[in-house]
Coordinates of N, CA and C in Angstrom, one line a residue:
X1 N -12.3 9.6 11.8 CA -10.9 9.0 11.8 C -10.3 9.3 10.4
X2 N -8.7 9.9 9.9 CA -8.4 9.7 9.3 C -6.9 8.8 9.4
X3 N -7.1 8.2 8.0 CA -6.4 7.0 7.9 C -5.2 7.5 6.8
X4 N -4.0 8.0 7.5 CA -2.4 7.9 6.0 C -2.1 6.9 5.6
X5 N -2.6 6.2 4.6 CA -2.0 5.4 3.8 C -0.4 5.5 3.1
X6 N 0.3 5.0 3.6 CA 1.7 5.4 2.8 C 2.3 4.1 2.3
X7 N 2.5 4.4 0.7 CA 3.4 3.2 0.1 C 5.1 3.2 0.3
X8 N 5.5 2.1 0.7 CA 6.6 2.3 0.7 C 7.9 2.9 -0.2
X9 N 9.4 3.5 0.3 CA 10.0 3.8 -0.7 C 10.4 2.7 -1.8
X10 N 11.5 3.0 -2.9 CA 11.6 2.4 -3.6 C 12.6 1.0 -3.3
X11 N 12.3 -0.1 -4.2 CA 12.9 -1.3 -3.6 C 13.6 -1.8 -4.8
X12 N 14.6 -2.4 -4.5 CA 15.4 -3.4 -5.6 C 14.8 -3.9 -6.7
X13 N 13.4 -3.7 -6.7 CA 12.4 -5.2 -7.2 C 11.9 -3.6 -8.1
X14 N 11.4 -2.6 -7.7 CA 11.3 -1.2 -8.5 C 12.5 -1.1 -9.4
X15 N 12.9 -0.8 -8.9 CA 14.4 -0.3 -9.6 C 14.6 -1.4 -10.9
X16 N 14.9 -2.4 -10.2 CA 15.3 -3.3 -11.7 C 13.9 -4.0 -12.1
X17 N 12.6 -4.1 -11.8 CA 11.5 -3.9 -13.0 C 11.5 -5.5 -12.9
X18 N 11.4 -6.0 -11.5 CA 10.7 -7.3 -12.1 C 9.9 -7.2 -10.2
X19 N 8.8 -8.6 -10.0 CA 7.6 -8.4 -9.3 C 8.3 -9.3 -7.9
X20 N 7.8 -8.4 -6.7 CA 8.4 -8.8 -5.6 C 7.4 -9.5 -5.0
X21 N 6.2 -9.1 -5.2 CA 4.5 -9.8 -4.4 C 5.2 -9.7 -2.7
X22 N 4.9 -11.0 -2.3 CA 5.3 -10.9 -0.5 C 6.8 -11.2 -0.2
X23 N 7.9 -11.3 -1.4 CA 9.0 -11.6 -0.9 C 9.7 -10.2 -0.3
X24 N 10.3 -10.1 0.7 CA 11.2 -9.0 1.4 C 12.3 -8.3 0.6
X25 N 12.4 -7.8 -0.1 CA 13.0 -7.4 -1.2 C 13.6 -6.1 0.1
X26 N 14.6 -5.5 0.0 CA 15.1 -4.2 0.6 C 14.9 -3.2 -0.4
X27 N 14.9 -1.9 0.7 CA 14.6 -0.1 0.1 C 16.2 -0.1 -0.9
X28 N 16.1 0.6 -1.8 CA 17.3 1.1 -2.1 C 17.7 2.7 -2.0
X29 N 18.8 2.6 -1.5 CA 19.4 4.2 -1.4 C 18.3 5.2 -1.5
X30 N 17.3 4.9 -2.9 CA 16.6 6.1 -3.3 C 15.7 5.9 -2.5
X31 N 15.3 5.1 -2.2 CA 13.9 4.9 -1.2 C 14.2 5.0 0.0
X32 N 14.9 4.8 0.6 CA 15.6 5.3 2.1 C 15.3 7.3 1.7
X33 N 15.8 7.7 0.7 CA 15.6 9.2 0.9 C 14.3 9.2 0.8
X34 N 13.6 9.0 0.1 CA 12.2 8.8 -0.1 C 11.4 8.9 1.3
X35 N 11.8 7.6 2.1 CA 11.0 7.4 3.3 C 11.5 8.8 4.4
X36 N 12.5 9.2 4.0 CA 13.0 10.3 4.8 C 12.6 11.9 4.8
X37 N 12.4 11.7 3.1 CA 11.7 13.1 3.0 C 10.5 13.5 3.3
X38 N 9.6 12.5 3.5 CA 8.3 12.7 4.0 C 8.3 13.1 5.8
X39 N 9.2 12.4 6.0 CA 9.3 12.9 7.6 C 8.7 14.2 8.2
X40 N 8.5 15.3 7.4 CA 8.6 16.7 7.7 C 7.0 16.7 7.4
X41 N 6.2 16.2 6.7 CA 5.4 15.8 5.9 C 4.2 15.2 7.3
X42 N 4.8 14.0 7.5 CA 4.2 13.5 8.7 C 4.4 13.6 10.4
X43 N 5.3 14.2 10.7 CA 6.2 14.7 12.1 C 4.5 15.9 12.7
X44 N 4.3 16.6 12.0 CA 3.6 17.0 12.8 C 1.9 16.7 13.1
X45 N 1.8 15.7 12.6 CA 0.2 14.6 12.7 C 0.5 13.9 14.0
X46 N -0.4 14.3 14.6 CA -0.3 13.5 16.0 C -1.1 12.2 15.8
X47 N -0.5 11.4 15.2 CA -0.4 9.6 14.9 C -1.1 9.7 16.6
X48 N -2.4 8.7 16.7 CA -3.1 7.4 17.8 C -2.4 6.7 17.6
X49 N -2.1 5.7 16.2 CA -1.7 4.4 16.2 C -0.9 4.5 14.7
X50 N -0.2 3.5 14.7 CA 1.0 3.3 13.3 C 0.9 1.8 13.2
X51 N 0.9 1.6 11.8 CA 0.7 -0.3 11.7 C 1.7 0.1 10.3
X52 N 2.1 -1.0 10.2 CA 2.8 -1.6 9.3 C 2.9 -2.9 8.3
X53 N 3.0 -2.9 7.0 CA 2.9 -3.9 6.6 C 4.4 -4.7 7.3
X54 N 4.2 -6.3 7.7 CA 5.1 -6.9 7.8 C 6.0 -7.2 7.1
X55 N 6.4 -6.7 5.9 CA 7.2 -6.6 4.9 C 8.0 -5.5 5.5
X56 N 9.7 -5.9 5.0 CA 10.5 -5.2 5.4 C 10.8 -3.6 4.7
X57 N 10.5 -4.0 3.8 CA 10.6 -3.1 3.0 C 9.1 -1.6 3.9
X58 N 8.6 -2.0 3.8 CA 7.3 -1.1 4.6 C 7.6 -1.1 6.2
X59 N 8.6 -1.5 6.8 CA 8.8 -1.4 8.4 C 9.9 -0.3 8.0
X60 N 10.9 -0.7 7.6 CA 11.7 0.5 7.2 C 11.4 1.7 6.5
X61 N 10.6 2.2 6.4 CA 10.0 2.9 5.2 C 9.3 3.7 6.7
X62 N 8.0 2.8 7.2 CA 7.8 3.8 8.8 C 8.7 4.1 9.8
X63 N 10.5 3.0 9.8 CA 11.3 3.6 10.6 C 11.7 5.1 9.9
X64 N 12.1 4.8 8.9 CA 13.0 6.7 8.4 C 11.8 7.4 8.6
X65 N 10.3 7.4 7.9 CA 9.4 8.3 8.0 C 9.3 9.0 9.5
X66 N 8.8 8.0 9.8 CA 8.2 8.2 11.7 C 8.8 7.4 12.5
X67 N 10.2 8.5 12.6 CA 11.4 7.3 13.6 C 10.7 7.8 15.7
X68 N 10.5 7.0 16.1 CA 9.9 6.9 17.3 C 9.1 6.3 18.0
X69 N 8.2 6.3 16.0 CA 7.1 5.6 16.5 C 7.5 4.1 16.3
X70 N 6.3 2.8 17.4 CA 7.0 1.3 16.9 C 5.9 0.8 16.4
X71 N 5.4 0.8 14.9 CA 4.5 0.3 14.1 C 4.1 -1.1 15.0
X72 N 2.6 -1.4 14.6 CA 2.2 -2.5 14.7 C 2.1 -3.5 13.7
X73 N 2.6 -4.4 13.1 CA 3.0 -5.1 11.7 C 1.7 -6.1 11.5
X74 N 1.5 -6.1 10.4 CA 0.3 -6.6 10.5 C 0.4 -7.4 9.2
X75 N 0.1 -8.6 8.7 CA -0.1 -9.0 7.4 C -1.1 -9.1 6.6
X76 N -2.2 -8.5 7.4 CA -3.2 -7.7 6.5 C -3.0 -6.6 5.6
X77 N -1.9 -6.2 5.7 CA -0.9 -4.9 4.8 C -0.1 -5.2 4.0
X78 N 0.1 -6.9 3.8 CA 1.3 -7.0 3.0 C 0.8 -7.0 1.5
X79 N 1.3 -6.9 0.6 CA 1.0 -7.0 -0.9 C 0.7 -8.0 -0.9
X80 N 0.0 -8.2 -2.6 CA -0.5 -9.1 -3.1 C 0.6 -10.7 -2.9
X81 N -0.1 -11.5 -3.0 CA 0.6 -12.7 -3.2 C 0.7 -13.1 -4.8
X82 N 2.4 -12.7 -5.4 CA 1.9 -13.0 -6.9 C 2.2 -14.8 -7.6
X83 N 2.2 -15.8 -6.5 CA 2.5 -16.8 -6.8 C 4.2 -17.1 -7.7
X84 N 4.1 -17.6 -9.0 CA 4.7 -17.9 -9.4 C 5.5 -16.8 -10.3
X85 N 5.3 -15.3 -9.9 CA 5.4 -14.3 -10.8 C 6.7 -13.3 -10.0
X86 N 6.1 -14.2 -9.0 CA 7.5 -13.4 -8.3 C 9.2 -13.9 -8.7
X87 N 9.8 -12.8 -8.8 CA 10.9 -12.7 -9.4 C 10.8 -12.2 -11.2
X88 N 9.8 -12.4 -11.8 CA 10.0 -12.5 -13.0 C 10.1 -10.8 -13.1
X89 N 10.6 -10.6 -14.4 CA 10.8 -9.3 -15.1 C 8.9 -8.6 -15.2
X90 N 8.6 -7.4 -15.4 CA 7.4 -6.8 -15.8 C 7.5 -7.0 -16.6
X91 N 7.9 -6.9 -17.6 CA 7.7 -6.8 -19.1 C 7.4 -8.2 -19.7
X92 N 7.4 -8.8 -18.9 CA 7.6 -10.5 -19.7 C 6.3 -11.0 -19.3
X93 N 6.2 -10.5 -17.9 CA 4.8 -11.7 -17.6 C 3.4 -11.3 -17.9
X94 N 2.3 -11.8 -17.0 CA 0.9 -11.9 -17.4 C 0.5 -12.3 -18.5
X95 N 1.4 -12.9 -19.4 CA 1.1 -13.3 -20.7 C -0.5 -14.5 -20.6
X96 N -0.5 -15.1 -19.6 CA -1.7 -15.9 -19.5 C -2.7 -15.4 -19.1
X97 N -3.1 -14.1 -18.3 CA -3.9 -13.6 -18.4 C -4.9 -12.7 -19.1
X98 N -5.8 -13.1 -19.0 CA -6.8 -12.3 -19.9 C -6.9 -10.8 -19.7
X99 N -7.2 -9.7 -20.2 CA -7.5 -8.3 -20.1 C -8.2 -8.1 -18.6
X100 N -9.6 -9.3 -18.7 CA -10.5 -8.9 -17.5 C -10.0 -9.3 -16.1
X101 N -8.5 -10.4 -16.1 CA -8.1 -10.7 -15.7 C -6.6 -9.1 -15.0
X102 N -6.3 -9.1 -15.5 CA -5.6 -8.0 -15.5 C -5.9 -6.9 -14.7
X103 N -7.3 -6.3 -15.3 CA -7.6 -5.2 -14.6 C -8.2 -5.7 -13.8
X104 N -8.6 -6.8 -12.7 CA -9.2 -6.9 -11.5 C -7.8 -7.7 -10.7
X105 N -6.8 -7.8 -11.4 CA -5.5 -8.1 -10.7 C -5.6 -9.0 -10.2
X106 N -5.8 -10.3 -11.0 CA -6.4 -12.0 -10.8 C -5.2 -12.6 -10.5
X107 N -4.4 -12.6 -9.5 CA -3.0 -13.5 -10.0 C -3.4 -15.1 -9.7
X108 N -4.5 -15.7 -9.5 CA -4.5 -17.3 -9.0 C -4.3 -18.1 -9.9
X109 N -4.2 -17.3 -11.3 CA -3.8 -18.9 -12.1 C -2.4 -18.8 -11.9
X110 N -1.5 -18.0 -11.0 CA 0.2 -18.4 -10.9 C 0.2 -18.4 -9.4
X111 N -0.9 -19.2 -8.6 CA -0.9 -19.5 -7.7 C -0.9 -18.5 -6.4
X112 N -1.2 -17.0 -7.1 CA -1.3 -16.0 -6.3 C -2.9 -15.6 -5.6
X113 N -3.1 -14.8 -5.1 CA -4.4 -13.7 -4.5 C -5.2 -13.7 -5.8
X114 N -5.9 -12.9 -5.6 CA -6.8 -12.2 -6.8 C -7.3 -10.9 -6.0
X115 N -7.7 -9.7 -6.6 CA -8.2 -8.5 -6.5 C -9.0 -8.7 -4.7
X116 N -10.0 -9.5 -4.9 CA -11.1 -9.9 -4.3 C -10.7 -10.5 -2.9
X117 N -9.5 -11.1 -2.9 CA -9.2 -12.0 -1.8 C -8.2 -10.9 -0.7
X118 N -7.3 -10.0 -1.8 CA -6.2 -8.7 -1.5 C -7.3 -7.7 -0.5
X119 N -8.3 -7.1 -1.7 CA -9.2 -6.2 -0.8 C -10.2 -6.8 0.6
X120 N -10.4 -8.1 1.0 CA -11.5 -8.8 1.8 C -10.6 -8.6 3.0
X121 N -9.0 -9.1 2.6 CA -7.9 -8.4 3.9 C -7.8 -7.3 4.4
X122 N -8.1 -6.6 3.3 CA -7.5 -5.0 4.0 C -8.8 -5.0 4.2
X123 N -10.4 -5.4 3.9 CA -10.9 -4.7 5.2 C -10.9 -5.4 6.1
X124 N -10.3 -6.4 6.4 CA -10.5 -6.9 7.7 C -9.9 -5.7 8.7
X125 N -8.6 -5.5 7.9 CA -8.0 -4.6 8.7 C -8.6 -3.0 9.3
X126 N -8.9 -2.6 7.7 CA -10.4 -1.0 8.2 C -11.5 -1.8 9.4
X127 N -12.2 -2.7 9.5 CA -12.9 -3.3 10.2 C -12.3 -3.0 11.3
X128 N -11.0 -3.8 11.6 CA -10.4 -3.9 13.1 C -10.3 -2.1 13.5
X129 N -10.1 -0.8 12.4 CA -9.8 0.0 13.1 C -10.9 0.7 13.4
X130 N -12.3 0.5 13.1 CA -13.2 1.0 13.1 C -14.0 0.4 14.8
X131 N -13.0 -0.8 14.8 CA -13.8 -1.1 16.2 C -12.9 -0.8 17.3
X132 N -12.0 0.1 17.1 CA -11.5 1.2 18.1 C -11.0 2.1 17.8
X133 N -11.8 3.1 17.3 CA -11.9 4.7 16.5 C -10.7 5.5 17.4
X134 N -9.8 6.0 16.3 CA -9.2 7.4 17.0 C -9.4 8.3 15.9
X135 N -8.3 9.2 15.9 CA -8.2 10.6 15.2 C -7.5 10.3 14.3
X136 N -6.3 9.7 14.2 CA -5.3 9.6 13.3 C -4.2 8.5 13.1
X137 N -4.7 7.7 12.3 CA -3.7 6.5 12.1 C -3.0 6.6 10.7
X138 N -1.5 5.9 10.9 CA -0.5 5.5 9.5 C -0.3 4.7 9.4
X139 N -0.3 4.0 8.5 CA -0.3 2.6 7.7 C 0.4 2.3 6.6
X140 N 1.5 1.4 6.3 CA 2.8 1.8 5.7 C 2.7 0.7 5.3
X141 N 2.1 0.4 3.9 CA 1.6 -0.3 2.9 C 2.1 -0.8 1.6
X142 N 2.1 -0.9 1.0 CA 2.4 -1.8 -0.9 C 1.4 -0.8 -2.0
X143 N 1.4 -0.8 -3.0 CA 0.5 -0.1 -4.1 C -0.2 -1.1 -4.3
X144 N -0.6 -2.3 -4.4 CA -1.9 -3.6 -4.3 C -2.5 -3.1 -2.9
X145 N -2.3 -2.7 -2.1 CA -3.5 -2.3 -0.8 C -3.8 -0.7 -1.4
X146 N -3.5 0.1 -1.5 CA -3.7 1.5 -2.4 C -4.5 1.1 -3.1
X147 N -4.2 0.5 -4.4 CA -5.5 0.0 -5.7 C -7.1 -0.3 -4.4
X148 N -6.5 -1.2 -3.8 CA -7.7 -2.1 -3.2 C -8.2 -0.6 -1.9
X149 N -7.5 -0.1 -1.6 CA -8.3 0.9 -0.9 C -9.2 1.9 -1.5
X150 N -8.9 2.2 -2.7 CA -9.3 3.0 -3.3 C -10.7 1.8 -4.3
X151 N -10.3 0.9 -4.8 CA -11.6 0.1 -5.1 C -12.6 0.0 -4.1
X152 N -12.3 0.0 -2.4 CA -13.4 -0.2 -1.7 C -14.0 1.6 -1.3
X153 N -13.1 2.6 -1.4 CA -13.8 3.7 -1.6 C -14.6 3.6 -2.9
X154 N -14.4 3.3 -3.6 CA -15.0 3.9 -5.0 C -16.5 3.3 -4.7
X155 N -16.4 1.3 -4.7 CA -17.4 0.9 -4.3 C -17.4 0.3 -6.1
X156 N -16.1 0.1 -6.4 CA -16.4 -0.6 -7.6 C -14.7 -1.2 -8.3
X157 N -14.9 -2.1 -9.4 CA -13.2 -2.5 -10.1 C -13.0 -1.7 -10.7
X158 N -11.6 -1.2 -10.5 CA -10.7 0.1 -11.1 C -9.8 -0.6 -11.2
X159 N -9.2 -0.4 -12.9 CA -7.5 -0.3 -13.4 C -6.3 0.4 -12.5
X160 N -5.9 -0.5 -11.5 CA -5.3 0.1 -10.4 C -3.7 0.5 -10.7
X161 N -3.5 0.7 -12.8 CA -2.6 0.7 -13.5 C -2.7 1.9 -13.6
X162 N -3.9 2.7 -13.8 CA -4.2 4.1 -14.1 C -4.2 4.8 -12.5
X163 N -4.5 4.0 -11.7 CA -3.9 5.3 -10.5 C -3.1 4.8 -9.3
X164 N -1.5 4.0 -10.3 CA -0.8 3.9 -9.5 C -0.5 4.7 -8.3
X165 N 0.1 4.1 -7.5 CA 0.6 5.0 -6.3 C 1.7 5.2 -6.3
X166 N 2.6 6.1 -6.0 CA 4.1 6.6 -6.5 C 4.8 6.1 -5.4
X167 N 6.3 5.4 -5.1 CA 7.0 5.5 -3.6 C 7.0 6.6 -2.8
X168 N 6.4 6.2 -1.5 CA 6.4 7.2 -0.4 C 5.4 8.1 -0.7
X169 N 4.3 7.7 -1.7 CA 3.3 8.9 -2.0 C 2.0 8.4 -0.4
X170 N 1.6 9.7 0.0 CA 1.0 9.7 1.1 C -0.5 9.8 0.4
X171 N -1.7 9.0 0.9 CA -2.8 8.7 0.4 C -3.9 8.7 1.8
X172 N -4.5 10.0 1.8 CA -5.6 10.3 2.8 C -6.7 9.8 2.9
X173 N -7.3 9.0 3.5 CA -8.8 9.1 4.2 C -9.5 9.1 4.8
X174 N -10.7 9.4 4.7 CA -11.3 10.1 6.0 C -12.8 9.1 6.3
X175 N -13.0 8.8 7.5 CA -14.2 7.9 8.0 C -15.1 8.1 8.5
X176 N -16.3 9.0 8.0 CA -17.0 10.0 8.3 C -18.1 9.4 9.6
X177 N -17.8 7.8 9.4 CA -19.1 7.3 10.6 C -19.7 6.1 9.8
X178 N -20.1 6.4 8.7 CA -20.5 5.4 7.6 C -20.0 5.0 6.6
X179 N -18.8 5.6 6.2 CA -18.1 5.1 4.4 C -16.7 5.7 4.6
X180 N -15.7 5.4 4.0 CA -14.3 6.2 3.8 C -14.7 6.8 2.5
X181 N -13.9 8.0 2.9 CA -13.9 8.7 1.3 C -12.1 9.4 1.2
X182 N -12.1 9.9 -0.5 CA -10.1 10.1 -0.7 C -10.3 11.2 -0.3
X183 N -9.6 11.9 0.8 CA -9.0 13.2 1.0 C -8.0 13.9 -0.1
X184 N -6.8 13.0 0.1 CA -5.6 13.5 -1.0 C -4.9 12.1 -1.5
X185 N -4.5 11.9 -3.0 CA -4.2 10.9 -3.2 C -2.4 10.9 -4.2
X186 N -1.6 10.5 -3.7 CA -0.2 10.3 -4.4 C 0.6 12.0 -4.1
X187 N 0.0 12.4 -2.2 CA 0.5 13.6 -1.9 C 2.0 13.2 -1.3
X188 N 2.9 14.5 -1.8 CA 4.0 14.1 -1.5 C 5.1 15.4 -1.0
X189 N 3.8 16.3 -0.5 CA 4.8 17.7 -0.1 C 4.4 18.9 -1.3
X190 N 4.3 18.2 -2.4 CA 4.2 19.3 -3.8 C 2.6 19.2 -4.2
X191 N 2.8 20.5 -4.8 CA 1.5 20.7 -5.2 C 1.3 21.0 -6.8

């Protein structure tokens, strides 16, 4: 089975640089092209199944992409929950947390998820796809499930700051029987 991971385009909350977590923030202009340009990208993968995070921002993002298909929305896909962090500026927050905090992406002392609780969901969700295997599924995601998919490939905590995932960047994997492993990661047409 392989699995497209795709983050969605760019959102209001990108653009002006403060944290959206699970609030519905909309694509902006640039991210609507974003979700569009990959179209050509993914049009000829013959998709089994399409899920979506329930976030609007990621339903729109698989409409421009893969207009035809009707995602399954799932809130096993949604981003992190950042508690009390949402809305604030990047540059201002996390000040309470610690370094080790940080890199395992702890948000519960502002009443958010933590690294641990984000990845235990998305595999519920690998779980669910593994107990009815096809050829090719897309999944139209947040960069907190990206970090966390790639920590449960790795099989360890990673600075999920060092391999952000870009808007609309397409993120392959493959399910050999026993483990996922990265095919391609932050692919976007270019080489």
């Amino acid at each position: 089975m392989k699995l497209f991971l795709i983050r969605h385009g760019q959102t209001t909350a990108n653009l002006e640089r403060f944290y959206a977590g699970q609030s519905d923030v909309p694509l902006t202009e640039q991210g609507r092209r974003e979700a569009e340009s990959i179209r050509p990208i993914l049009a000829p993968i013959p998709f089994d199944r399409v899920y979506s995070s329930d976030l609007s921002r990621a339903i729109h993002t698989q409409q421009l992409a893969l207009p035809g298909f009707t995602a399954r929305t799932t809130p096993l896909l949604r981003e992190f929950d950042l508690g009390s962090l949402v809305g604030q500026s990047t540059g201002n927050a996390l000040k309470e947390l610690t370094p080790q905090q940080r890199r395992a992406r702890d948000y519960t002392v502002y009443g958010g998820e933590s690294g641990d609780m984000v990845c235990a969901r998305l595999q519920r969700f690998l779980d669910g796809l593994l107990d009815d295997p096809c050829d090719n599924v897309a999944a139209f995601a947040h960069n907190g499930i990206m970090g966390c998919m790639m920590r449960l490939v790795l099989g360890a905590e990673i600075d999920t700051s060092v391999i952000r995932s870009k808007n609309c960047a397409i993120h392959v994997f493959e399910h050999d029987g026993t483990k996922w492993r990265l095919l391609a990661w932050n692919y976007m047409g270019t080489v």
